[in-house]
């Protein structure tokens, strides 16, 4: 799989550059060690405050703060001081994994695995020469906080919204161990991938990470 | 298709009982008149205020108000008076269509059609004996407003949040004409379904609706 080689190369490069969410590196290594499947873009779940110049203008949006763990009220409050223009949102988003399978049968297994791990919004995003499964959940918070630098909520509300967002994040991240366990079983079923271990050596992955 | 017969029977019964969102009846009739595809649960896009007893406890949640058009500030404010227990959210959700295709080729066409109509979150939800495509968009607002009967936002914020939610709803509903146009083209390509017209007569659909 030429595509898997390229995907692993960019994953390992991103890991080396500190651009991969630390709390899912083990899981990403596990998934990619399985024969016939590999990950593309993934996120370990996050919460933050974002400014969007206009509704739907995502490419131009700007994070004022973004963390992959629960956020502190003080951090959120501090970040809001940097608001300038656009609609300000507090956003909480669950972990999301894009996993490619080389055939339909494996794609179905991934789909079932995601659902069985509690990721209720697991779907097939592409079905063509390759099969792309998105493992996703439903805990999305999108709470507007103000506009054009003007914050329209008080501290009491901000505390409350941050608490709800954190709770959603904890809830969705809480499913990661089950997901990992299920991928471990899948590896037993599908076997390991030589290509993965070959590139692990080439990129000296073992120097910094323990293989799952 | 036995499944399509059953789906049409329940759609026509729901229409007769006034349980189908009025602004998408034309579109649902159009889609179901196409050979080899049919709709299951669909929603024309909505905004409202909901109480959820706990995070993720959707089955036990309760709408205080829910409309399929932009909501008025006064309606929202009035509805909040009935809040009792659980987390109160203002939610805005785009139109969503579940369309079943009898084979993979048609499912792919549906998927492309959804994406091409601006519904960026169109995915395959089931791929087995039947193919279920979800035509969905990204305009989701989930803004917490308070908890256990206590509203934690002032009128200024409520006005603002309602405005954002309405704008998202208008934006997503604004794609319905394009979606309809694309389904019209698909019908030219795939042809019409005799079963649909047979049941239209049986349920006397023409007495109350004009066929698209």
Short mmCIF file of N, CA, C and O in Angstrom, two decimals, chain A residues 153-200:
data_model
loop_
_atom_site.label_atom_id
_atom_site.label_comp_id
_atom_site.label_asym_id
_atom_site.label_seq_id
_atom_site.Cartn_x
_atom_site.Cartn_y
_atom_site.Cartn_z
N UNK A 153 -21.18 37.46 27.80
CA UNK A 153 -21.54 36.61 28.94
C UNK A 153 -20.76 37.05 30.17
O UNK A 153 -19.68 37.64 30.06
N UNK A 154 -21.33 36.77 31.35
CA UNK A 154 -20.62 37.14 32.57
C UNK A 154 -19.81 35.94 33.08
O UNK A 154 -19.88 34.84 32.51
N UNK A 155 -19.05 36.15 34.15
CA UNK A 155 -18.19 35.09 34.67
C UNK A 155 -18.99 33.86 35.09
O UNK A 155 -18.56 32.72 34.89
N UNK A 156 -20.15 34.10 35.66
CA UNK A 156 -20.98 32.98 36.13
C UNK A 156 -21.34 32.06 34.97
O UNK A 156 -21.23 30.84 35.06
N UNK A 157 -21.76 32.67 33.86
CA UNK A 157 -22.12 31.87 32.70
C UNK A 157 -20.90 31.19 32.11
O UNK A 157 -20.94 30.01 31.75
N UNK A 158 -19.80 31.91 32.02
CA UNK A 158 -18.59 31.33 31.43
C UNK A 158 -18.14 30.11 32.22
O UNK A 158 -17.80 29.07 31.65
N UNK A 159 -18.18 30.22 33.54
CA UNK A 159 -17.84 29.08 34.40
C UNK A 159 -18.74 27.88 34.09
O UNK A 159 -18.30 26.75 33.97
N UNK A 160 -20.03 28.17 33.98
CA UNK A 160 -21.02 27.13 33.70
C UNK A 160 -20.77 26.47 32.34
O UNK A 160 -20.71 25.24 32.22
N UNK A 161 -20.58 27.30 31.31
CA UNK A 161 -20.39 26.75 29.96
C UNK A 161 -19.10 25.95 29.87
O UNK A 161 -19.05 24.89 29.24
N UNK A 162 -18.05 26.44 30.53
CA UNK A 162 -16.77 25.73 30.54
C UNK A 162 -16.94 24.38 31.24
O UNK A 162 -16.41 23.35 30.79
N UNK A 163 -17.71 24.38 32.30
CA UNK A 163 -17.96 23.14 33.05
C UNK A 163 -18.68 22.11 32.16
O UNK A 163 -18.31 20.94 32.11
N UNK A 164 -19.70 22.58 31.44
CA UNK A 164 -20.45 21.68 30.55
C UNK A 164 -19.52 21.16 29.44
O UNK A 164 -19.49 19.97 29.13
N UNK A 165 -18.75 22.07 28.85
CA UNK A 165 -17.83 21.68 27.77
C UNK A 165 -16.80 20.67 28.27
O UNK A 165 -16.50 19.69 27.60
N UNK A 166 -16.26 20.91 29.45
CA UNK A 166 -15.28 19.99 30.03
C UNK A 166 -15.90 18.62 30.29
O UNK A 166 -15.28 17.59 30.04
N UNK A 167 -17.12 18.65 30.79
CA UNK A 167 -17.80 17.39 31.10
C UNK A 167 -18.03 16.58 29.81
O UNK A 167 -17.85 15.36 29.79
N UNK A 168 -18.39 17.27 28.74
CA UNK A 168 -18.58 16.58 27.46
C UNK A 168 -17.26 15.99 26.98
O UNK A 168 -17.22 14.87 26.46
N UNK A 169 -16.20 16.75 27.14
CA UNK A 169 -14.88 16.29 26.70
C UNK A 169 -14.44 15.06 27.50
O UNK A 169 -13.96 14.07 26.95
N UNK A 170 -14.63 15.12 28.82
CA UNK A 170 -14.25 13.99 29.67
C UNK A 170 -15.03 12.74 29.29
O UNK A 170 -14.51 11.64 29.22
N UNK A 171 -16.31 12.96 29.05
CA UNK A 171 -17.19 11.86 28.66
C UNK A 171 -16.71 11.19 27.38
O UNK A 171 -16.61 9.97 27.31
N UNK A 172 -16.42 12.00 26.37
CA UNK A 172 -16.03 11.41 25.08
C UNK A 172 -14.63 10.80 25.16
O UNK A 172 -14.38 9.71 24.66
N UNK A 173 -13.71 11.48 25.83
CA UNK A 173 -12.35 10.94 25.98
C UNK A 173 -12.37 9.66 26.82
O UNK A 173 -11.49 8.81 26.68
N UNK A 174 -13.36 9.56 27.68
CA UNK A 174 -13.47 8.38 28.54
C UNK A 174 -13.67 7.09 27.76
O UNK A 174 -13.51 6.00 28.30
N UNK A 175 -14.02 7.24 26.48
CA UNK A 175 -14.21 6.04 25.66
C UNK A 175 -12.93 5.56 25.00
O UNK A 175 -12.91 4.50 24.37
N UNK A 176 -11.86 6.33 25.11
CA UNK A 176 -10.62 5.97 24.41
C UNK A 176 -10.05 4.62 24.86
O UNK A 176 -9.59 3.85 24.02
N UNK A 177 -10.07 4.31 26.17
CA UNK A 177 -9.54 3.00 26.57
C UNK A 177 -10.30 1.84 25.93
O UNK A 177 -9.71 0.85 25.50
N UNK A 178 -11.62 1.98 25.83
CA UNK A 178 -12.41 0.91 25.21
C UNK A 178 -12.07 0.80 23.72
O UNK A 178 -11.98 -0.29 23.16
N UNK A 179 -11.89 1.96 23.10
CA UNK A 179 -11.53 1.97 21.68
C UNK A 179 -10.19 1.26 21.48
O UNK A 179 -10.03 0.44 20.58
N UNK A 180 -9.25 1.57 22.36
CA UNK A 180 -7.92 0.96 22.26
C UNK A 180 -8.01 -0.56 22.43
O UNK A 180 -7.41 -1.32 21.66
N UNK A 181 -8.77 -0.96 23.41
CA UNK A 181 -8.95 -2.39 23.66
C UNK A 181 -9.52 -3.09 22.42
O UNK A 181 -9.08 -4.17 22.02
N UNK A 182 -10.51 -2.45 21.80
CA UNK A 182 -11.13 -3.05 20.63
C UNK A 182 -10.18 -3.10 19.43
O UNK A 182 -10.23 -4.04 18.63
N UNK A 183 -9.31 -2.10 19.31
CA UNK A 183 -8.32 -2.14 18.23
C UNK A 183 -7.27 -3.23 18.50
O UNK A 183 -6.74 -3.84 17.59
N UNK A 184 -7.00 -3.47 19.78
CA UNK A 184 -6.05 -4.52 20.11
C UNK A 184 -6.60 -5.88 19.66
O UNK A 184 -5.89 -6.70 19.09
N UNK A 185 -7.89 -6.05 19.88
CA UNK A 185 -8.53 -7.29 19.43
C UNK A 185 -8.52 -7.39 17.91
O UNK A 185 -8.31 -8.46 17.35
N UNK A 186 -8.75 -6.26 17.26
CA UNK A 186 -8.75 -6.26 15.80
C UNK A 186 -7.38 -6.65 15.26
O UNK A 186 -7.26 -7.34 14.25
N UNK A 187 -6.33 -6.20 15.97
CA UNK A 187 -4.98 -6.55 15.52
C UNK A 187 -4.74 -8.05 15.63
O UNK A 187 -4.11 -8.66 14.78
N UNK A 188 -5.29 -8.63 16.70
CA UNK A 188 -5.15 -10.08 16.83
C UNK A 188 -5.82 -10.79 15.65
O UNK A 188 -5.35 -11.80 15.16
N UNK A 189 -6.92 -10.20 15.21
CA UNK A 189 -7.68 -10.81 14.12
C UNK A 189 -7.01 -10.59 12.76
O UNK A 189 -6.89 -11.52 11.96
N UNK A 190 -6.59 -9.35 12.51
CA UNK A 190 -6.07 -9.03 11.17
C UNK A 190 -4.56 -9.19 11.03
O UNK A 190 -4.03 -9.24 9.92
N UNK A 191 -3.87 -9.23 12.16
CA UNK A 191 -2.42 -9.39 12.10
C UNK A 191 -1.69 -8.05 12.02
O UNK A 191 -2.31 -7.00 11.83
N UNK A 192 -0.37 -8.12 12.18
CA UNK A 192 0.42 -6.88 12.16
C UNK A 192 0.98 -6.63 10.76
O UNK A 192 1.02 -7.52 9.92
N UNK A 193 1.42 -5.40 10.58
CA UNK A 193 1.84 -4.96 9.25
C UNK A 193 3.35 -4.75 9.21
O UNK A 193 3.89 -3.90 9.92
N UNK A 194 4.04 -5.50 8.36
CA UNK A 194 5.51 -5.36 8.25
C UNK A 194 5.93 -3.95 7.88
O UNK A 194 6.93 -3.44 8.36
N UNK A 195 5.17 -3.36 6.98
CA UNK A 195 5.49 -2.01 6.52
C UNK A 195 5.61 -1.04 7.70
O UNK A 195 6.51 -0.20 7.76
N UNK A 196 4.69 -1.19 8.65
CA UNK A 196 4.70 -0.33 9.84
C UNK A 196 6.03 -0.47 10.59
O UNK A 196 6.68 0.52 10.91
N UNK A 197 6.44 -1.71 10.84
CA UNK A 197 7.66 -1.93 11.63
C UNK A 197 8.92 -1.50 10.87
O UNK A 197 9.89 -1.03 11.46
N UNK A 198 8.85 -1.63 9.56
CA UNK A 198 9.96 -1.17 8.72
C UNK A 198 10.14 0.35 8.87
O UNK A 198 11.25 0.84 9.11
N UNK A 199 9.04 1.07 8.80
CA UNK A 199 9.13 2.53 8.90
C UNK A 199 9.42 2.98 10.33
O UNK A 199 10.03 4.03 10.55
N UNK A 200 8.96 2.18 11.30
CA UNK A 200 9.27 2.49 12.71
C UNK A 200 10.79 2.52 12.91
O UNK A 200 11.32 3.39 13.61
#
